[in-house]
Amino acid sequence: MINSSSEPPAPPSVPVGGSLDKLKDHIGAAARADRAAALDAWLNAIFPSHLPGVSLLAVGGLGRRDCAPYSDLDLVLLHNGTAGIDRIASGLWYPIWDARLGLDHSVRTLPEALSVAHDDVKVALGLLDARHVAGDPALSGELIAAAGDQWRRTAVRLMPQLKELTTSRWASHGELAFLLEGDLKEAAGGLRDVTILRGIGRAGVADTMRPAVRAANLRLLDTRDALHLAVGRRVDRLVAQERDAVADLLELDDGDALLRRVAGDARTIAHAVDDAWRAVDRLTAGRRRGSAGSSPTRRPVARDVVEQDGELVLARTAIGPVPDPSLSLRVAAAAATVRLPIARATCEWLAAFSPPLPNPWPPAARAALISLLGSGPGLLPAWETCDRYGLIDAWLPEWARMRSLPQHHPIHRFTLDRHLVQAAYEATAYAREVDRPDLLLIGAFLHDVGKGLPGDHSIVGAPIAAEIATRIGLPPADVATVEKLVRLHLLLPDVATRRDLSDPVTISTVAEKVGDTATLDLLHALARADSQATGPAAWSDWKGRLMAELVQRVHAALDTGELPEPPVPDSELLEGDLPAVHLDGDRVSVAAADRRGLLGQVAACLALHRLDVVGANASTVDGRAIVEFLTQPRYGTPYDPVALAADLRRVAGGDVSVTQRVRARAMSARGGTASPRVVWHHDAATDAAVLELRAADSAGLLYRVATALDEAGAEVRAARISTLGGDVVDAFYLVGSWAEQAERDRVEALVLAAV
């Protein structure tokens, strides 16, 4: 019968309050085992006593005794056809729910459990972790033994299903080793992959749980424990704002040290999973050959490289008394080109016996590097394999400093090492648009080598890139080009999003810095590859259009010496009745009787309609104030043109009711974690000074700043709005010289007060 006490025993408590020092006592394998033991005792207390043919098993983390502080309970109520099993189950589940514990449960007979596991690989893997908790131990033991035996017999048949699920999960969650905010459980190289390794090992396919994997698994479990305790709830994604607290609980120096440790452990697990899947592939290929009566074949794929059993190995002629120094690079390039893995024994041999590359590199090594960088989808797995065995460090000693280096800006998705390789991969899409695709690939790969060092990474990285380019054997002219690409790799995106492209000074400044059209094309391709490798927040269609417009104008200036003419307002706004509103896709234009404040008021109206401004121009023609905006939907939903036009006409006619709706919201959004900053540029425009505001993004920011500038008596003829994650860099073109420091200080104070 069900435990007859009116109140179920209290659930085992896991301390989540108090000081961080106290919380440290609840991290580690012993703490996880203690939590499991406490949960076992509590579950035994609420389990029906003296009930034959019914047992309770734990699977998942509780089954493995790997309970994180806020993990769910995964339980199986097993029975042999006992009457009233639903009532018994309810008597178990409700106390668990009442204790506010997460629960994943099932109720099955032994044949039902084995039948589901026979066809569902997730259930089959779960039962491999099954452990008796309460009730009939013989019944539990029978399921545990039968599930293990069934898995060994059916695992090979279920492997394609398991691989498909794993690949889909990786595609959704990315690779933990390279993500700045990765999921400790679901990402590739995370805790879920350790379960895959256990399953493949239990199937007898390969020795998957080697000491390095076990150690990495324990450290990731410790990290998840600390994350749960730091946040106070179940969470598996290690986000930036929690890193320092988690690092403190783990007694690490800081969040960067934590991220590097997680990256190393994830790499260890991911490499083991790769090896395990290759073992599975060899097993299935061997069975097919056995049934066909054939033997392994060796197929040449490149000089000194052959394919065998779906992997690349060295040709017999490659192993001589003195190996070719370029051999490891050529093997890597071949693997990336044909998209096949390098055999582990081959990697180990190359790491042990490849001689160091001479300085400068021989042509074969340089050609192999360029081929590797330009190989497309095969680049990432080939590079990671070589990095795993230390080959990259032998090619590029600087790589050790960049490996797993965090990037702290929120727009970045990857660690520095992965970002550089990803940028080279993205650059292959633009190889046909430039005269020197080889320099594009090298420039993309080296563009951020200055990160992690003091100073502006573009300036600091340029001589480092030049040194590497010289070492790999590029001629001096090409070295100079690579150095310029690294030094100027942010020029086009910064100018395109922060400057008035119709201003001749903008175009002439960029043309002077770039020098020639070939370099301009290389910088354009590099900027796009860099943005796309950074993450979704760093790239958008409007940014691409602005860069293309800038490049087109600079091209014309370099080819013909002609600079752009000043923009002419939309002709529909220069005549007819006032106010006038013109909507054309992402372009919004308004004309009204000449008066101050129109720019800020229209910006407020656009914010009310969830339109973000990326650029604005203001002018006065024949007594008409004209403002033109380039916008994009904040949440991707197109605006309602009828409602927007009606509100814009009211604003242009002097109706303040529209702006009042956004004013309170905008004022309440002021502030930010970092102090805003104003920078003045006096040589960046033809007839104006540029006030550049760097601040945290917030609702109505453009409205507030434009209003403050209007109150200060500044005439804004153009504005450019650049958003990078949670930050903005807004540039306002203020007509006049603004040479007086006192006037600049006055305007700057008003702007900062508005922010």
CSV table of C-alpha atoms in Angstrom, one decimal, residues 172-384:
chain,number,residue,atom,x,y,z
A,172,SER,CA,21.1,23.2,-33.4
A,173,HIS,CA,23.6,23.9,-30.5
A,174,GLY,CA,27.0,24.3,-32.2
A,175,GLU,CA,30.4,23.3,-30.9
A,176,LEU,CA,31.0,23.9,-27.2
A,177,ALA,CA,34.8,24.2,-27.7
A,178,PHE,CA,34.4,27.4,-29.8
A,179,LEU,CA,31.2,29.0,-28.5
A,180,LEU,CA,31.4,32.0,-26.1
A,181,GLU,CA,28.0,31.1,-24.6
A,182,GLY,CA,27.7,27.3,-25.2
A,183,ASP,CA,25.3,24.7,-23.8
A,184,LEU,CA,27.3,22.5,-21.5
A,185,LYS,CA,24.9,19.6,-22.1
A,186,GLU,CA,23.6,19.7,-25.6
A,187,ALA,CA,26.4,21.3,-27.7
A,188,ALA,CA,29.0,19.2,-29.5
A,189,GLY,CA,31.6,18.1,-27.0
A,190,GLY,CA,29.1,18.5,-24.1
A,191,LEU,CA,27.7,16.1,-21.5
A,192,ARG,CA,25.2,14.6,-23.9
A,193,ASP,CA,28.1,13.4,-26.1
A,194,VAL,CA,29.5,11.5,-23.1
A,195,THR,CA,26.3,9.5,-23.0
A,196,ILE,CA,26.9,8.7,-26.7
A,197,LEU,CA,30.4,7.6,-25.9
A,198,ARG,CA,29.2,5.3,-23.1
A,199,GLY,CA,26.7,3.7,-25.5
A,200,ILE,CA,29.2,3.1,-28.2
A,201,GLY,CA,31.6,1.7,-25.7
A,202,ARG,CA,28.9,-0.6,-24.1
A,203,ALA,CA,28.2,-1.9,-27.6
A,204,GLY,CA,31.8,-3.2,-27.8
A,205,VAL,CA,32.6,-1.0,-30.8
A,206,ALA,CA,35.5,0.9,-29.3
A,207,ASP,CA,37.2,1.9,-26.1
A,208,THR,CA,35.5,5.3,-25.7
A,209,MET,CA,35.8,6.2,-22.1
A,210,ARG,CA,39.5,6.7,-21.8
A,211,PRO,CA,41.0,8.6,-18.8
A,212,ALA,CA,41.2,11.9,-20.6
A,213,VAL,CA,37.5,11.7,-21.5
A,214,ARG,CA,36.5,10.7,-17.9
A,215,ALA,CA,38.5,13.6,-16.5
A,216,ALA,CA,36.9,16.1,-19.0
A,217,ASN,CA,33.5,14.8,-18.2
A,218,LEU,CA,34.0,15.3,-14.4
A,219,ARG,CA,35.2,18.9,-15.0
A,220,LEU,CA,32.2,19.7,-17.2
A,221,LEU,CA,29.9,18.2,-14.5
A,222,ASP,CA,31.6,20.4,-11.9
A,223,THR,CA,31.0,23.4,-14.2
A,224,ARG,CA,27.4,22.6,-14.5
A,225,ASP,CA,27.1,22.2,-10.7
A,226,ALA,CA,28.6,25.6,-10.2
A,227,LEU,CA,26.4,27.1,-12.9
A,228,HIS,CA,23.2,25.8,-11.2
A,229,LEU,CA,24.4,27.1,-7.8
A,230,ALA,CA,25.4,30.5,-9.2
A,231,VAL,CA,22.0,31.0,-11.0
A,232,GLY,CA,19.8,29.3,-8.5
A,233,ARG,CA,18.0,27.1,-11.0
A,234,ARG,CA,18.4,24.5,-13.6
A,235,VAL,CA,20.3,26.0,-16.6
A,236,ASP,CA,22.9,24.4,-18.9
A,237,ARG,CA,23.9,27.4,-21.1
A,238,LEU,CA,27.0,29.2,-19.7
A,239,VAL,CA,26.3,32.8,-20.6
A,240,ALA,CA,28.8,35.6,-20.3
A,241,GLN,CA,27.3,37.3,-17.2
A,242,GLU,CA,27.6,34.1,-15.2
A,243,ARG,CA,31.2,33.2,-16.0
A,244,ASP,CA,32.9,35.0,-13.2
A,245,ALA,CA,30.6,33.7,-10.5
A,246,VAL,CA,31.0,30.1,-11.9
A,247,ALA,CA,34.8,30.6,-12.1
A,248,ASP,CA,34.8,31.7,-8.4
A,249,LEU,CA,32.9,28.7,-7.3
A,250,LEU,CA,35.4,26.5,-9.2
A,251,GLU,CA,38.3,28.4,-7.7
A,252,LEU,CA,39.5,29.5,-11.1
A,253,ASP,CA,41.2,32.9,-11.8
A,254,ASP,CA,38.4,34.4,-13.9
A,255,GLY,CA,35.7,33.8,-16.5
A,256,ASP,CA,38.3,33.6,-19.3
A,257,ALA,CA,40.2,30.8,-17.5
A,258,LEU,CA,36.8,29.0,-17.1
A,259,LEU,CA,36.0,29.4,-20.8
A,260,ARG,CA,39.4,28.0,-21.8
A,261,ARG,CA,39.0,25.0,-19.5
A,262,VAL,CA,35.5,24.3,-20.8
A,263,ALA,CA,36.9,24.6,-24.4
A,264,GLY,CA,39.7,22.1,-23.7
A,265,ASP,CA,37.3,19.6,-22.1
A,266,ALA,CA,34.8,20.0,-24.9
A,267,ARG,CA,37.6,19.4,-27.5
A,268,THR,CA,38.6,16.2,-25.7
A,269,ILE,CA,35.1,14.8,-25.7
A,270,ALA,CA,34.4,15.9,-29.3
A,271,HIS,CA,37.6,14.3,-30.5
A,272,ALA,CA,36.6,11.1,-28.7
A,273,VAL,CA,33.2,11.2,-30.3
A,274,ASP,CA,34.8,11.6,-33.8
A,275,ASP,CA,37.0,8.6,-33.1
A,276,ALA,CA,34.0,6.6,-31.9
A,277,TRP,CA,32.0,7.3,-35.0
A,278,ARG,CA,34.9,6.3,-37.2
A,279,ALA,CA,35.1,3.0,-35.4
A,280,VAL,CA,31.4,2.5,-36.0
A,281,ASP,CA,31.9,3.3,-39.7
A,282,ARG,CA,34.9,0.9,-39.9
A,283,LEU,CA,32.8,-1.8,-38.3
A,284,THR,CA,29.9,-1.4,-40.6
A,285,ALA,CA,32.2,-1.2,-43.7
A,286,GLY,CA,34.0,-4.3,-42.5
A,287,ARG,CA,30.7,-6.2,-42.2
A,288,ARG,CA,29.8,-5.2,-45.7
A,289,ARG,CA,33.2,-6.2,-47.1
A,290,GLY,CA,32.9,-9.5,-45.2
A,291,SER,CA,29.6,-10.3,-46.7
A,292,ALA,CA,31.0,-9.4,-50.1
A,293,GLY,CA,34.3,-11.3,-49.6
A,294,SER,CA,36.4,-8.2,-50.4
A,295,SER,CA,39.4,-6.6,-48.7
A,296,PRO,CA,40.2,-2.9,-47.9
A,297,THR,CA,41.3,-0.9,-50.9
A,298,ARG,CA,43.8,2.0,-51.0
A,299,ARG,CA,43.0,4.9,-53.4
A,300,PRO,CA,45.5,7.7,-54.0
A,301,VAL,CA,44.0,11.2,-53.4
A,302,ALA,CA,47.2,13.4,-53.4
A,303,ARG,CA,51.0,13.1,-53.4
A,304,ASP,CA,52.0,10.9,-50.5
A,305,VAL,CA,48.3,10.5,-49.4
A,306,VAL,CA,45.9,7.6,-49.9
A,307,GLU,CA,42.4,6.7,-48.8
A,308,GLN,CA,41.8,3.5,-46.8
A,309,ASP,CA,38.6,2.6,-45.1
A,310,GLY,CA,37.2,6.1,-45.5
A,311,GLU,CA,40.3,7.7,-43.8
A,312,LEU,CA,43.4,9.3,-45.2
A,313,VAL,CA,46.7,7.6,-44.5
A,314,LEU,CA,50.3,8.1,-45.7
A,315,ALA,CA,51.4,6.4,-48.8
A,316,ARG,CA,54.3,3.9,-48.3
A,317,THR,CA,56.6,6.2,-50.3
A,318,ALA,CA,56.0,9.1,-47.9
A,319,ILE,CA,57.7,7.5,-44.9
A,320,GLY,CA,61.4,7.9,-45.6
A,321,PRO,CA,64.5,8.6,-43.5
A,322,VAL,CA,63.9,12.3,-43.7
A,323,PRO,CA,60.2,13.2,-44.1
A,324,ASP,CA,59.3,16.3,-46.2
A,325,PRO,CA,58.7,19.3,-43.9
A,326,SER,CA,55.6,20.1,-45.9
A,327,LEU,CA,54.0,16.7,-45.5
A,328,SER,CA,51.7,17.5,-42.6
A,329,LEU,CA,50.4,20.6,-44.5
A,330,ARG,CA,49.9,18.6,-47.6
A,331,VAL,CA,48.0,15.8,-45.8
A,332,ALA,CA,45.8,18.4,-44.1
A,333,ALA,CA,45.0,20.1,-47.5
A,334,ALA,CA,44.2,16.7,-49.0
A,335,ALA,CA,41.8,15.9,-46.1
A,336,ALA,CA,40.1,19.2,-46.4
A,337,THR,CA,39.8,19.0,-50.2
A,338,VAL,CA,38.3,15.5,-50.3
A,339,ARG,CA,36.5,15.9,-47.0
A,340,LEU,CA,37.8,12.8,-45.4
A,341,PRO,CA,39.2,12.4,-41.9
A,342,ILE,CA,42.9,11.8,-41.3
A,343,ALA,CA,43.5,8.5,-39.5
A,344,ARG,CA,44.6,8.8,-35.9
A,345,ALA,CA,47.8,6.8,-36.5
A,346,THR,CA,48.7,9.1,-39.3
A,347,CYS,CA,48.2,12.2,-37.2
A,348,GLU,CA,50.3,10.7,-34.4
A,349,TRP,CA,53.1,9.8,-36.8
A,350,LEU,CA,53.1,13.3,-38.3
A,351,ALA,CA,53.1,14.9,-34.9
A,352,ALA,CA,56.1,12.7,-33.8
A,353,PHE,CA,58.2,12.7,-37.0
A,354,SER,CA,57.5,15.8,-39.1
A,355,PRO,CA,60.6,18.0,-39.1
A,356,PRO,CA,60.1,21.7,-38.5
A,357,LEU,CA,59.4,23.9,-41.4
A,358,PRO,CA,62.3,26.0,-42.6
A,359,ASN,CA,62.1,29.8,-42.6
A,360,PRO,CA,60.9,30.8,-45.2
A,361,TRP,CA,58.6,27.9,-46.0
A,362,PRO,CA,59.1,26.0,-49.2
A,363,PRO,CA,56.7,26.6,-52.0
A,364,ALA,CA,54.9,23.2,-51.5
A,365,ALA,CA,54.1,24.1,-47.9
A,366,ARG,CA,52.8,27.6,-48.8
A,367,ALA,CA,50.7,26.2,-51.6
A,368,ALA,CA,49.3,23.5,-49.2
A,369,LEU,CA,48.3,26.2,-46.6
A,370,ILE,CA,46.5,28.2,-49.2
A,371,SER,CA,44.8,25.1,-50.5
A,372,LEU,CA,43.8,24.2,-47.0
A,373,LEU,CA,42.4,27.7,-46.2
A,374,GLY,CA,40.5,27.7,-49.5
A,375,SER,CA,39.0,24.2,-49.2
A,376,GLY,CA,35.6,25.4,-48.1
A,377,PRO,CA,33.5,23.0,-45.8
A,378,GLY,CA,36.4,20.6,-45.4
A,379,LEU,CA,38.6,23.3,-43.7
A,380,LEU,CA,37.0,23.2,-40.2
A,381,PRO,CA,37.2,19.5,-39.4
A,382,ALA,CA,40.7,19.2,-41.0
A,383,TRP,CA,42.0,22.1,-39.1
A,384,GLU,CA,40.5,20.9,-35.8
